[in-house]
Amino acid sequence: MTAEPGAAVRAATDAAQRAAGVIAARRRGDDTGAEALLASFPDDAAKAGAFFVLADLAVALLATASDQSCDEVVQDLTILLAAGSL
């Protein structure tokens, strides 16, 4: 039996939305909510995939908003990470 067309895209979208929810919860100080959302992922691979999709989208949005290339945005982010600016 084959999977329904679009099911993988819907699953990835749902997972990325939960990943965004984790970040939003953490930013508003709702650690319990963030932990609950993290626990809703079936495994570490699903969690990693969701956060990858979210990060990729965020970089693309930031690049568009700042009129930079995605490479420039990633370079800026890595500099901030190296400086411990979280």
JSON list of C-alpha atoms in Angstrom, two decimals:
[
{"chain": "A", "resi": 1, "resn": "MET", "atom": "CA", "xyz": [0.00, 0.00, 0.00]},
{"chain": "A", "resi": 2, "resn": "THR", "atom": "CA", "xyz": [1.36, 3.45, -0.91]},
{"chain": "A", "resi": 3, "resn": "ALA", "atom": "CA", "xyz": [1.15, 6.49, 1.29]},
{"chain": "A", "resi": 4, "resn": "GLU", "atom": "CA", "xyz": [-1.36, 9.18, 0.53]},
{"chain": "A", "resi": 5, "resn": "PRO", "atom": "CA", "xyz": [0.09, 11.86, -1.75]},
{"chain": "A", "resi": 6, "resn": "GLY", "atom": "CA", "xyz": [1.16, 14.85, 0.29]},
{"chain": "A", "resi": 7, "resn": "ALA", "atom": "CA", "xyz": [1.12, 12.96, 3.59]},
{"chain": "A", "resi": 8, "resn": "ALA", "atom": "CA", "xyz": [4.87, 13.40, 4.07]},
{"chain": "A", "resi": 9, "resn": "VAL", "atom": "CA", "xyz": [4.63, 17.13, 3.42]},
{"chain": "A", "resi": 10, "resn": "ARG", "atom": "CA", "xyz": [1.75, 17.48, 5.89]},
{"chain": "A", "resi": 11, "resn": "ALA", "atom": "CA", "xyz": [3.69, 15.50, 8.49]},
{"chain": "A", "resi": 12, "resn": "ALA", "atom": "CA", "xyz": [6.80, 17.66, 8.01]},
{"chain": "A", "resi": 13, "resn": "THR", "atom": "CA", "xyz": [4.70, 20.83, 8.23]},
{"chain": "A", "resi": 14, "resn": "ASP", "atom": "CA", "xyz": [3.01, 19.63, 11.42]},
{"chain": "A", "resi": 15, "resn": "ALA", "atom": "CA", "xyz": [6.36, 18.74, 12.95]},
{"chain": "A", "resi": 16, "resn": "ALA", "atom": "CA", "xyz": [7.88, 22.12, 12.01]},
{"chain": "A", "resi": 17, "resn": "GLN", "atom": "CA", "xyz": [4.88, 23.90, 13.53]},
{"chain": "A", "resi": 18, "resn": "ARG", "atom": "CA", "xyz": [5.41, 21.99, 16.78]},
{"chain": "A", "resi": 19, "resn": "ALA", "atom": "CA", "xyz": [9.09, 22.96, 16.68]},
{"chain": "A", "resi": 20, "resn": "ALA", "atom": "CA", "xyz": [8.03, 26.61, 16.30]},
{"chain": "A", "resi": 21, "resn": "GLY", "atom": "CA", "xyz": [5.71, 26.10, 19.24]},
{"chain": "A", "resi": 22, "resn": "VAL", "atom": "CA", "xyz": [8.63, 24.85, 21.34]},
{"chain": "A", "resi": 23, "resn": "ILE", "atom": "CA", "xyz": [10.60, 28.01, 20.59]},
{"chain": "A", "resi": 24, "resn": "ALA", "atom": "CA", "xyz": [7.59, 30.28, 21.21]},
{"chain": "A", "resi": 25, "resn": "ALA", "atom": "CA", "xyz": [6.87, 28.56, 24.53]},
{"chain": "A", "resi": 26, "resn": "ARG", "atom": "CA", "xyz": [10.49, 28.89, 25.65]},
{"chain": "A", "resi": 27, "resn": "ARG", "atom": "CA", "xyz": [10.59, 32.57, 24.67]},
{"chain": "A", "resi": 28, "resn": "ARG", "atom": "CA", "xyz": [7.50, 33.33, 26.76]},
{"chain": "A", "resi": 29, "resn": "GLY", "atom": "CA", "xyz": [8.88, 31.38, 29.72]},
{"chain": "A", "resi": 30, "resn": "ASP", "atom": "CA", "xyz": [6.57, 28.37, 29.38]},
{"chain": "A", "resi": 31, "resn": "ASP", "atom": "CA", "xyz": [9.14, 25.63, 29.95]},
{"chain": "A", "resi": 32, "resn": "THR", "atom": "CA", "xyz": [6.41, 23.09, 30.79]},
{"chain": "A", "resi": 33, "resn": "GLY", "atom": "CA", "xyz": [4.67, 23.73, 27.47]},
{"chain": "A", "resi": 34, "resn": "ALA", "atom": "CA", "xyz": [7.96, 23.55, 25.59]},
{"chain": "A", "resi": 35, "resn": "GLU", "atom": "CA", "xyz": [8.81, 20.23, 27.23]},
{"chain": "A", "resi": 36, "resn": "ALA", "atom": "CA", "xyz": [5.35, 18.85, 26.42]},
{"chain": "A", "resi": 37, "resn": "LEU", "atom": "CA", "xyz": [5.75, 19.79, 22.77]},
{"chain": "A", "resi": 38, "resn": "LEU", "atom": "CA", "xyz": [9.24, 18.28, 22.66]},
{"chain": "A", "resi": 39, "resn": "ALA", "atom": "CA", "xyz": [7.85, 15.07, 24.13]},
{"chain": "A", "resi": 40, "resn": "SER", "atom": "CA", "xyz": [5.25, 14.91, 21.35]},
{"chain": "A", "resi": 41, "resn": "PHE", "atom": "CA", "xyz": [7.91, 14.00, 18.78]},
{"chain": "A", "resi": 42, "resn": "PRO", "atom": "CA", "xyz": [8.12, 10.25, 18.21]},
{"chain": "A", "resi": 43, "resn": "ASP", "atom": "CA", "xyz": [11.93, 10.15, 18.19]},
{"chain": "A", "resi": 44, "resn": "ASP", "atom": "CA", "xyz": [15.08, 12.25, 17.92]},
{"chain": "A", "resi": 45, "resn": "ALA", "atom": "CA", "xyz": [15.18, 11.95, 14.13]},
{"chain": "A", "resi": 46, "resn": "ALA", "atom": "CA", "xyz": [11.70, 13.47, 13.82]},
{"chain": "A", "resi": 47, "resn": "LYS", "atom": "CA", "xyz": [12.67, 16.23, 16.23]},
{"chain": "A", "resi": 48, "resn": "ALA", "atom": "CA", "xyz": [15.87, 17.00, 14.29]},
{"chain": "A", "resi": 49, "resn": "GLY", "atom": "CA", "xyz": [14.01, 17.03, 10.98]},
{"chain": "A", "resi": 50, "resn": "ALA", "atom": "CA", "xyz": [11.37, 19.40, 12.32]},
{"chain": "A", "resi": 51, "resn": "PHE", "atom": "CA", "xyz": [13.92, 21.85, 13.66]},
{"chain": "A", "resi": 52, "resn": "PHE", "atom": "CA", "xyz": [15.88, 21.63, 10.39]},
{"chain": "A", "resi": 53, "resn": "VAL", "atom": "CA", "xyz": [12.78, 22.58, 8.38]},
{"chain": "A", "resi": 54, "resn": "LEU", "atom": "CA", "xyz": [12.04, 25.41, 10.80]},
{"chain": "A", "resi": 55, "resn": "ALA", "atom": "CA", "xyz": [15.63, 26.72, 10.72]},
{"chain": "A", "resi": 56, "resn": "ASP", "atom": "CA", "xyz": [15.73, 26.57, 6.93]},
{"chain": "A", "resi": 57, "resn": "LEU", "atom": "CA", "xyz": [12.50, 28.55, 6.69]},
{"chain": "A", "resi": 58, "resn": "ALA", "atom": "CA", "xyz": [13.67, 31.09, 9.28]},
{"chain": "A", "resi": 59, "resn": "VAL", "atom": "CA", "xyz": [16.96, 31.67, 7.44]},
{"chain": "A", "resi": 60, "resn": "ALA", "atom": "CA", "xyz": [15.08, 32.18, 4.17]},
{"chain": "A", "resi": 61, "resn": "LEU", "atom": "CA", "xyz": [12.66, 34.64, 5.80]},
{"chain": "A", "resi": 62, "resn": "LEU", "atom": "CA", "xyz": [15.47, 36.57, 7.45]},
{"chain": "A", "resi": 63, "resn": "ALA", "atom": "CA", "xyz": [17.43, 36.69, 4.20]},
{"chain": "A", "resi": 64, "resn": "THR", "atom": "CA", "xyz": [14.43, 38.12, 2.39]},
{"chain": "A", "resi": 65, "resn": "ALA", "atom": "CA", "xyz": [13.66, 40.64, 5.14]},
{"chain": "A", "resi": 66, "resn": "SER", "atom": "CA", "xyz": [17.28, 41.82, 5.39]},
{"chain": "A", "resi": 67, "resn": "ASP", "atom": "CA", "xyz": [17.99, 41.77, 1.65]},
{"chain": "A", "resi": 68, "resn": "GLN", "atom": "CA", "xyz": [20.89, 39.36, 2.23]},
{"chain": "A", "resi": 69, "resn": "SER", "atom": "CA", "xyz": [21.68, 35.98, 0.76]},
{"chain": "A", "resi": 70, "resn": "CYS", "atom": "CA", "xyz": [20.99, 32.88, 2.86]},
{"chain": "A", "resi": 71, "resn": "ASP", "atom": "CA", "xyz": [24.77, 32.36, 3.01]},
{"chain": "A", "resi": 72, "resn": "GLU", "atom": "CA", "xyz": [25.23, 35.84, 4.52]},
{"chain": "A", "resi": 73, "resn": "VAL", "atom": "CA", "xyz": [22.51, 35.20, 7.10]},
{"chain": "A", "resi": 74, "resn": "VAL", "atom": "CA", "xyz": [24.06, 31.86, 8.06]},
{"chain": "A", "resi": 75, "resn": "GLN", "atom": "CA", "xyz": [27.47, 33.53, 8.35]},
{"chain": "A", "resi": 76, "resn": "ASP", "atom": "CA", "xyz": [26.00, 36.18, 10.67]},
{"chain": "A", "resi": 77, "resn": "LEU", "atom": "CA", "xyz": [24.29, 33.49, 12.74]},
{"chain": "A", "resi": 78, "resn": "THR", "atom": "CA", "xyz": [27.47, 31.45, 13.12]},
{"chain": "A", "resi": 79, "resn": "ILE", "atom": "CA", "xyz": [29.34, 34.56, 14.28]},
{"chain": "A", "resi": 80, "resn": "LEU", "atom": "CA", "xyz": [26.64, 35.21, 16.89]},
{"chain": "A", "resi": 81, "resn": "LEU", "atom": "CA", "xyz": [26.76, 31.58, 18.02]},
{"chain": "A", "resi": 82, "resn": "ALA", "atom": "CA", "xyz": [30.55, 31.65, 18.30]},
{"chain": "A", "resi": 83, "resn": "ALA", "atom": "CA", "xyz": [30.29, 34.80, 20.40]},
{"chain": "A", "resi": 84, "resn": "GLY", "atom": "CA", "xyz": [27.76, 33.12, 22.69]},
{"chain": "A", "resi": 85, "resn": "SER", "atom": "CA", "xyz": [25.08, 35.66, 21.82]},
{"chain": "A", "resi": 86, "resn": "LEU", "atom": "CA", "xyz": [21.93, 33.67, 22.43]}
]
